[in-house]
XYZ file of C-alpha atoms in Angstrom:
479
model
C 0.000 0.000 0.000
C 2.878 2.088 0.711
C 4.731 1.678 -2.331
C 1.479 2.284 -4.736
C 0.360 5.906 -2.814
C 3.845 6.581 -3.289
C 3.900 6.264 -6.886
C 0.357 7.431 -7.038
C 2.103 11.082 -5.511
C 4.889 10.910 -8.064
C 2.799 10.393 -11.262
C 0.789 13.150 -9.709
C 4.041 15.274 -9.254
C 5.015 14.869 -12.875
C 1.578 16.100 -14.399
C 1.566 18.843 -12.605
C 5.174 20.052 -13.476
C 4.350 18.866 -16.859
C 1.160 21.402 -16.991
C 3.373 23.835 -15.451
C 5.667 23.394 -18.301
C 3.666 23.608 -20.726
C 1.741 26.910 -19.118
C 4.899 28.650 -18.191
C 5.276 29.517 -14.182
C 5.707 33.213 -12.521
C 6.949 34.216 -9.320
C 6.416 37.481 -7.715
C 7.673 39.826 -4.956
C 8.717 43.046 -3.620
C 11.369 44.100 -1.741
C 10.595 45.032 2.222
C 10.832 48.740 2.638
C 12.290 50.790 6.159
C 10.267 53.398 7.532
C 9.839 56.525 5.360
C 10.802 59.768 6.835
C 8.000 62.246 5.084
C 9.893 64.253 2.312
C 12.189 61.525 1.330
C 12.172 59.898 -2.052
C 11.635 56.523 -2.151
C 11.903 53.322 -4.585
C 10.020 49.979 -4.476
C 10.994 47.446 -6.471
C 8.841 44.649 -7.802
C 10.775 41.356 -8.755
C 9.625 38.711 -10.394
C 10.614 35.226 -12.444
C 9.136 33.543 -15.065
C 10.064 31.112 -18.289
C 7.551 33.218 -19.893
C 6.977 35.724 -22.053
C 6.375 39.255 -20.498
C 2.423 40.495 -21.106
C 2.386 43.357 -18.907
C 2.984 45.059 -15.338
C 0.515 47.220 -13.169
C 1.376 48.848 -9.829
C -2.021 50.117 -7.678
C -1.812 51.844 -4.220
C -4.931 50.872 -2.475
C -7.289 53.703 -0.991
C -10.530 54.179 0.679
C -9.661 51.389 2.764
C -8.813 48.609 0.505
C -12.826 49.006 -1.377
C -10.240 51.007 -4.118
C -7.298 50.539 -5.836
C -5.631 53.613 -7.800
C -3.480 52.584 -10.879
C -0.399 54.530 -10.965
C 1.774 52.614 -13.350
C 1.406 50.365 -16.373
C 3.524 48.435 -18.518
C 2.271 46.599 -21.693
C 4.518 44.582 -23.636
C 2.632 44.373 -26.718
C 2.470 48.388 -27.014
C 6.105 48.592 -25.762
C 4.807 51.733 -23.223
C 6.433 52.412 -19.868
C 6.011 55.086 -17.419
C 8.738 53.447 -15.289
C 12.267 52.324 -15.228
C 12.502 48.201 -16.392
C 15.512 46.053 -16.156
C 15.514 42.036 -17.650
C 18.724 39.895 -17.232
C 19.155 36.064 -18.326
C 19.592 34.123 -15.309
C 19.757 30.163 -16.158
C 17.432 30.001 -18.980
C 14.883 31.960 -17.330
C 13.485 35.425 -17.228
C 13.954 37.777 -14.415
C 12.759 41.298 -13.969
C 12.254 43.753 -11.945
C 10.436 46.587 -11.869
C 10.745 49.834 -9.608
C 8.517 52.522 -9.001
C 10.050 55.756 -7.302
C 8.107 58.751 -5.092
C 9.482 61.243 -4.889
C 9.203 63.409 -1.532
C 6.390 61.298 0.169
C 3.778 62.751 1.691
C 1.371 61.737 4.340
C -1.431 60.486 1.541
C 1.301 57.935 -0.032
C 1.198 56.235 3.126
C -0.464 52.640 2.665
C -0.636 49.310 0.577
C 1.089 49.038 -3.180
C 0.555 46.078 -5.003
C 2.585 44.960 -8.221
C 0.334 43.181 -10.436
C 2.412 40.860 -13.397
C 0.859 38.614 -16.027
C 2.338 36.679 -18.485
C 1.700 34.478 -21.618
C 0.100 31.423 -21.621
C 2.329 28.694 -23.872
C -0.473 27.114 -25.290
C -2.447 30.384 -26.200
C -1.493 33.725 -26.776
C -4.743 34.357 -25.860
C -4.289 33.277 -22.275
C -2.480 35.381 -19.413
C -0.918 34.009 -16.391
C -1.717 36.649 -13.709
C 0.236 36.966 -10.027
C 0.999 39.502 -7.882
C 2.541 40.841 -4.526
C 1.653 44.026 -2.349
C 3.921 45.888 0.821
C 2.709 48.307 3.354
C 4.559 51.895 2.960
C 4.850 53.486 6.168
C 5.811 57.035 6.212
C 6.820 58.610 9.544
C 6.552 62.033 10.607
C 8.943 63.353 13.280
C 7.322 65.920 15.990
C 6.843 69.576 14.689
C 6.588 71.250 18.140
C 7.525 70.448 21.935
C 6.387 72.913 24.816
C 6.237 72.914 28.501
C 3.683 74.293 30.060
C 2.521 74.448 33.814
C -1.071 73.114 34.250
C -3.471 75.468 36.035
C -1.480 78.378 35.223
C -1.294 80.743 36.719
C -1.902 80.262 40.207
C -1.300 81.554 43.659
C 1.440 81.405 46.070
C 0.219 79.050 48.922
C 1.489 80.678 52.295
C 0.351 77.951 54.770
C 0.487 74.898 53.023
C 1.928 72.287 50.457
C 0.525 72.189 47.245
C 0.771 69.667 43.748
C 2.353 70.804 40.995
C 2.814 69.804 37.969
C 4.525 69.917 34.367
C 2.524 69.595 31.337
C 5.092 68.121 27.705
C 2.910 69.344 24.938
C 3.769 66.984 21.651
C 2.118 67.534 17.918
C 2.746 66.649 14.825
C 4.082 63.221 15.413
C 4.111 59.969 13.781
C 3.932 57.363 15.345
C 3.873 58.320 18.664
C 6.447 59.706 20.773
C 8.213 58.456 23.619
C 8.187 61.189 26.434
C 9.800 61.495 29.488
C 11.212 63.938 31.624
C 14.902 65.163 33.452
C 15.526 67.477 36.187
C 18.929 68.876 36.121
C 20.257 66.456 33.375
C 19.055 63.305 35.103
C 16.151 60.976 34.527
C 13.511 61.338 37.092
C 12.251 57.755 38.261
C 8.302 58.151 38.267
C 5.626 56.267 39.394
C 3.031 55.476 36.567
C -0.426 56.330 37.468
C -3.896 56.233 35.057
C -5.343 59.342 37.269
C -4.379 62.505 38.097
C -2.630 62.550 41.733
C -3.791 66.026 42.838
C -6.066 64.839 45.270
C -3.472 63.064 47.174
C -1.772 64.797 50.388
C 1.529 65.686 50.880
C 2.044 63.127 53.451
C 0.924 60.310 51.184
C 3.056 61.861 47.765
C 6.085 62.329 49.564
C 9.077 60.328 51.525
C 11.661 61.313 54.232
C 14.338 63.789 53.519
C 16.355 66.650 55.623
C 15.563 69.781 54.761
C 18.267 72.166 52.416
C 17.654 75.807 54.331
C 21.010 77.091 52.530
C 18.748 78.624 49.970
C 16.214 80.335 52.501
C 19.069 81.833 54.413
C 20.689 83.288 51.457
C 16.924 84.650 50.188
C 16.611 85.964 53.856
C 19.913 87.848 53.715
C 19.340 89.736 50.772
C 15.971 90.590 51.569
C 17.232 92.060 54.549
C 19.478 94.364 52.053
C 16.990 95.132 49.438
C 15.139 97.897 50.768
C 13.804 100.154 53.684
C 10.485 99.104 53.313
C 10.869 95.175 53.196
C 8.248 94.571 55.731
C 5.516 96.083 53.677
C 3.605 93.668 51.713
C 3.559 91.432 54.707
C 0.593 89.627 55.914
C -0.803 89.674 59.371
C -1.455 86.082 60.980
C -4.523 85.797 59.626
C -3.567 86.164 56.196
C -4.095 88.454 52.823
C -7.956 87.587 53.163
C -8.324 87.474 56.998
C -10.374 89.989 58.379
C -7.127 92.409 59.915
C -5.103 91.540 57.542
C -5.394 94.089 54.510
C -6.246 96.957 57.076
C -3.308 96.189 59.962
C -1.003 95.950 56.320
C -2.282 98.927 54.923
C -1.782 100.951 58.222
C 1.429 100.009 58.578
C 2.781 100.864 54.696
C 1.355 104.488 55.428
C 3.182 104.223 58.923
C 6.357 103.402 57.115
C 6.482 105.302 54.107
C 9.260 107.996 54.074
C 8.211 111.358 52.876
C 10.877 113.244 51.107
C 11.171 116.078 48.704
C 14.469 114.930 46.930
C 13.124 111.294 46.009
C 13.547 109.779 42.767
C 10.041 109.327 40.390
C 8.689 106.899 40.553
C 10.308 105.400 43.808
C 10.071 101.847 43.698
C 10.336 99.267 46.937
C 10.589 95.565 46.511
C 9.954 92.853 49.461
C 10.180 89.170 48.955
C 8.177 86.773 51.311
C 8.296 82.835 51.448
C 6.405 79.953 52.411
C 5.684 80.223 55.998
C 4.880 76.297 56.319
C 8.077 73.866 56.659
C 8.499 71.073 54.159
C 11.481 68.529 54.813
C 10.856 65.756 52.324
C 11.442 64.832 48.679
C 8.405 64.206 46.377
C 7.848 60.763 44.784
C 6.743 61.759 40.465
C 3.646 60.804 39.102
C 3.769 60.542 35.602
C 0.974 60.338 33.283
C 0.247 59.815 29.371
C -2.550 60.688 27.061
C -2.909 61.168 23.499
C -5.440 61.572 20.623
C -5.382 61.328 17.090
C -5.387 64.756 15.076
C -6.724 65.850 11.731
C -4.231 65.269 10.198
C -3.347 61.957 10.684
C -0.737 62.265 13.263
C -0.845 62.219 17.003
C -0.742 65.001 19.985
C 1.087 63.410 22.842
C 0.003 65.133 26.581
C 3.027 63.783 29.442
C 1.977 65.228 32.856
C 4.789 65.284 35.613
C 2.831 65.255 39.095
C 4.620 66.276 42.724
C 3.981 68.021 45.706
C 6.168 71.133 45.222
C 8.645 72.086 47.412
C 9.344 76.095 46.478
C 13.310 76.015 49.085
C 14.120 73.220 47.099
C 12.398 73.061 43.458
C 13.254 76.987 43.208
C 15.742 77.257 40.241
C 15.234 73.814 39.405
C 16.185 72.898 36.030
C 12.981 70.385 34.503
C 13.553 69.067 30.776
C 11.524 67.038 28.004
C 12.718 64.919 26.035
C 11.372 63.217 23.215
C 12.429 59.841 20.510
C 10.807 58.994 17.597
C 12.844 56.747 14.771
C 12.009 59.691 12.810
C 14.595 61.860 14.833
C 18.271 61.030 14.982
C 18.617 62.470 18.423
C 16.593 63.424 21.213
C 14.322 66.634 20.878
C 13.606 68.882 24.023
C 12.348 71.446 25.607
C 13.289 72.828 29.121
C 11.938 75.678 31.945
C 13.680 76.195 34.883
C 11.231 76.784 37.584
C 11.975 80.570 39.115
C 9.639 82.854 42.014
C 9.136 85.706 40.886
C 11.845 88.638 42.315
C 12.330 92.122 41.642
C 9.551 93.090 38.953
C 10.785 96.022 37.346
C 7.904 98.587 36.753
C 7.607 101.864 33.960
C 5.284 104.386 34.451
C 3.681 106.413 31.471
C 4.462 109.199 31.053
C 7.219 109.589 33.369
C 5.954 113.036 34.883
C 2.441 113.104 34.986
C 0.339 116.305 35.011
C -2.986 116.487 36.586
C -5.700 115.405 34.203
C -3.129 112.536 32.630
C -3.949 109.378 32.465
C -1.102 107.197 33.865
C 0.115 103.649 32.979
C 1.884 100.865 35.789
C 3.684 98.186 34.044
C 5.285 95.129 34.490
C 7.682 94.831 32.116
C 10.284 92.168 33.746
C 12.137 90.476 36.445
C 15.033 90.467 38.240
C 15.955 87.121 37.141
C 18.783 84.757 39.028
C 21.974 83.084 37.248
C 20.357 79.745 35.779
C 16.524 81.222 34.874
C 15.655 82.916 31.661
C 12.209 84.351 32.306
C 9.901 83.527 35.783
C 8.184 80.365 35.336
C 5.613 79.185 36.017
C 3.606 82.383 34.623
C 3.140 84.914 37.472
C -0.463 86.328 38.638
C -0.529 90.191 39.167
C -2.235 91.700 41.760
C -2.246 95.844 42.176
C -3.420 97.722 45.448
C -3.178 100.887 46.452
C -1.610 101.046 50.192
C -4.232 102.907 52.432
C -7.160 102.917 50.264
C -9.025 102.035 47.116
C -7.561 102.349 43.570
C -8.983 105.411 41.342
C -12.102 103.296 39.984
C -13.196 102.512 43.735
C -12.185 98.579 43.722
C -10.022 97.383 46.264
C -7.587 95.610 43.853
C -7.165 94.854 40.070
C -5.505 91.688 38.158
C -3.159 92.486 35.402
C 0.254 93.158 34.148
C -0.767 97.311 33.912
C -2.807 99.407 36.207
C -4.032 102.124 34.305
C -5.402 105.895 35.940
C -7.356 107.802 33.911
C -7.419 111.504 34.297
C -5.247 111.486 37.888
C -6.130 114.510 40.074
C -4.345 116.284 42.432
C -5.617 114.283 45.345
C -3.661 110.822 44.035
C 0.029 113.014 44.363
C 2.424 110.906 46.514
C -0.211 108.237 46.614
C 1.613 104.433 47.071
C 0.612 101.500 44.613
C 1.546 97.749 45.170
C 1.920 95.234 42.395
C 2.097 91.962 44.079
C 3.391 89.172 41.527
C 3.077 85.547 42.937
C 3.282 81.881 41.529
C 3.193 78.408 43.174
C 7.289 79.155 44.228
C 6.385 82.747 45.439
C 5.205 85.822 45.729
C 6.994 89.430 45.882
C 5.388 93.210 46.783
C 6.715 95.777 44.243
C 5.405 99.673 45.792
C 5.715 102.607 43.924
C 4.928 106.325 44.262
C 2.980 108.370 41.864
C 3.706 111.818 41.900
C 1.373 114.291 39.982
C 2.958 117.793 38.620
C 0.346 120.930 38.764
C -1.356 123.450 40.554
C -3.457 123.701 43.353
C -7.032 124.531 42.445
C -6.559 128.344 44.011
C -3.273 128.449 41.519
C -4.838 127.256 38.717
C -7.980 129.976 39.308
C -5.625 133.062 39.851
C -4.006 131.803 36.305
C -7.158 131.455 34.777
C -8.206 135.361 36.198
C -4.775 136.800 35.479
C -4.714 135.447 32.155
C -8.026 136.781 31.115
C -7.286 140.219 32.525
C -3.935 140.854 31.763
C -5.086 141.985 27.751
C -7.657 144.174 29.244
C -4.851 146.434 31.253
C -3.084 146.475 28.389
C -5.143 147.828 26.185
C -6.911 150.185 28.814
C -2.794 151.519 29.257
C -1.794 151.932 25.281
C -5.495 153.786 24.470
C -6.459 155.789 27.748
C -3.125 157.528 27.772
C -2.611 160.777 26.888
C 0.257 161.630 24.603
C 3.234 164.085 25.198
C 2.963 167.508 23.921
C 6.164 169.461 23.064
C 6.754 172.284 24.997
C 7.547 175.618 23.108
C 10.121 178.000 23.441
C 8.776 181.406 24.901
C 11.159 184.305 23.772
C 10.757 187.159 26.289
C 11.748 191.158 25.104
C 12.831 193.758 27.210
């Protein structure tokens, strides 16, 4: 039984390769491709083998989701037309060819599936074609366009009594595939803790682990507050607070209690105090990191990384926080860093410079004393103006801005004190000011107003009501 299924499978063998023979036999493939960078020109190539003789070739990328197929090359042999390169060598009695198709400076729609479709003659009949054919996925990759960090909940307050969460937002678009993010602080890689939710509703004590507390920095701060100015204890908050119910007016009375008044001071005059946390935090955070992304419009993907710990503003305080980003697309890492800085010494301009009575003034905030390592204050500041012993111009108690605008200042505001407090999660700062209004007093500007209206009326009543000099003439007397 053995013997006659295995010449049963032989004779079987032999008509087949004898059909084959007799029909010709073709063989087709493509070449595997590498990721595409988007922009580069690439070539697939389309090889096949056959004893036959050559019909025709037809490349399709397939759209719409494979229900289409777009024809974007054709060979015909019996027409002898080509709209791409073809090479044939003799290779042991048999034909091989291959055919390449090159795009140039792909493009996000030429990602997808190509097929290379090859038929051949039949041996029997010329009528007959002998069809086969083989497809590959081109992938084209898009490295990121843009990488930010932001802070999340920006901006925010300066908490004076207790720890708070912060955390670091990596903004990534235009990529694709998808990024790998993750962040450094001061050139190392931080060792986070993965977590599907946000950790802002856990406390400090569960977020963070033992560590001794680095006051170097504090005493330092402390030192040169104690230099900066004469006024460094204005600003300061009672123990209730900036919204307890002494606080604003014990603060206020003591800023008009302090304030020097001098006739030789320099305009504007400008104080700056400096306060810090007054809760103590001796421990080093544990990171939460977090992922998220979403598909854009255009086909590629925005990547969200979220950096989660309970801040620490002694010890995070010109901290130096980086991310960093591969794709295959990139051939090194891209980043994007912030150094996280309180805010210190903003430096005010007031417009115009000598203000008249009547002008409308502008307070501005246009920078920062800013330490050896930080470019700019980060996270973004909040701006808070007062004015110390009463309400601003408009009657409110305080306005939120970068300016503080006066219109039409009167007399009454001259030597008046204005405080821009400028606070973020690391700190807050008291800027003061003094506006000083040129003009007269009301009685000076009414004796101008009378002596200007009467002064043409005594001249004119002097040059007509006059009378003119007569020449006296010479009496001759005779004896």
């Amino acid at each position: 039984t053995g013997i006659l299924t295995l010449r049963l499978l032989t004779m079987l063998y032999l008509i087949i390769f004898y059909v084959l023979s007799l029909a010709g036999y073709l063989t087709v493939s493509i070449e595997p491709l590498p990721h595409v960078v988007i922009g580069d020109t690439v070539t697939v190539k389309c090889n096949f083998q056959t004893d036959g003789n050559l019909r025709e070739i037809v490349w399709f990328r397939v759209i719409e989701g494979g229900s289409a197929k777009q024809k974007i090359f054709t060979y015909d042999a019996m027409y002898n037309t080509s709209y791409s390169h073809l090479e044939d060598n003799r290779r042991q009695e048999d034909l091989v060819y291959q055919s390449t198709v090159r795009l140039p400076e792909v493009q996000m729609e030429d990602d997808g599936l190509y097929e290379c479709h090859v038929g051949i003659y039949d041996r029997n009949s010329r009528e007959k074609v002998i069809l086969a054919s083989g497809s590959i996925v081109l992938t084209v990759i898009v490295p990121p366009k843009s990488i930010s960090v932001v802070a999340a909940n920006s901006p925010a307050p300066f908490s004076r009594y207790e720890a708070q969460n912060f955390t670091l937002v990596c903004i990534v678009k235009g990529a694709k595939p998808a990024p790998m993010v993750y962040f450094k602080r001061d050139g190392e890689l931080i060792d986070v803790v993965p977590t599907a939710k946000s950790p802002a509703g856990l406390r400090s004590s569960q977020v963070l682990t033992s560590r001794d507390i680095d006051d170097t920095k504090v005493q330092k701060s402390l030192s040169l507050l104690e230099q900066e100015g004469k006024l460094a204890r204005l600003g300061q908050d009672g123990p209730d607070g900036p919204d307890g119910p002494d606080g604003p007016k014990q603060g206020q009375e003591q800023e008009s209690m302090s304030v020097p008044k001098s006739t030789t001071e320099v305009i504007p005059e400008t104080v700056v105090s400096r306060e810090f946390p007054r809760w103590v935090q001796s421990s080093d955070p544990l990171y939460y990191f977090q992922h998220w992304q979403q598909v854009a419009g255009d086909g590629t993907m925005e990547v969200r990384a979220m950096l989660t710990w309970s801040l620490n503003p002694q010890l995070d305080n010109e901290a130096l926080f980086s991310c960093e980003v591969n794709h295959p697309a990139l051939s090194m890492p891209m980043q994007a860093e912030v150094t996280l800085a309180a805010p210190r010494g903003p430096k005010l301009t007031m417009s115009p410079s000598k203000a008249k009575v009547g002008d409308t003034v502008r307070i501005t905030v246009q920078g920062f004393q800013l330490g050896p390592s930080a470019s700019e204050v980060f996270p973004e500041p909040m701006f808070t103006w007062t004015k110390v012993g009463g309400r601003l111009l408009d009657g409110s108690e305080e306005h939120d801005g970068r300016e503080l605008v006066l219109d039409r200042v009167p007399a009454e505001l001259n030597g008046s004190m204005f405080r821009c407090t400028a606070q973020n999660p690391l700190g807050s700062t008291d800027t003061h000011t003094r506006l000083i209004v040129f003009g007269e007093s009301v009685c000076g500007v009414l004796w101008f107003c009378i002596c200007s209206v009467c002064s043409p009326l005594m001249f004119l009543f002097v040059c007509f009501c006059r009378q003119p000099k007569t020449k006296k003439r010479k009496r001759t007397i005779y004896w």
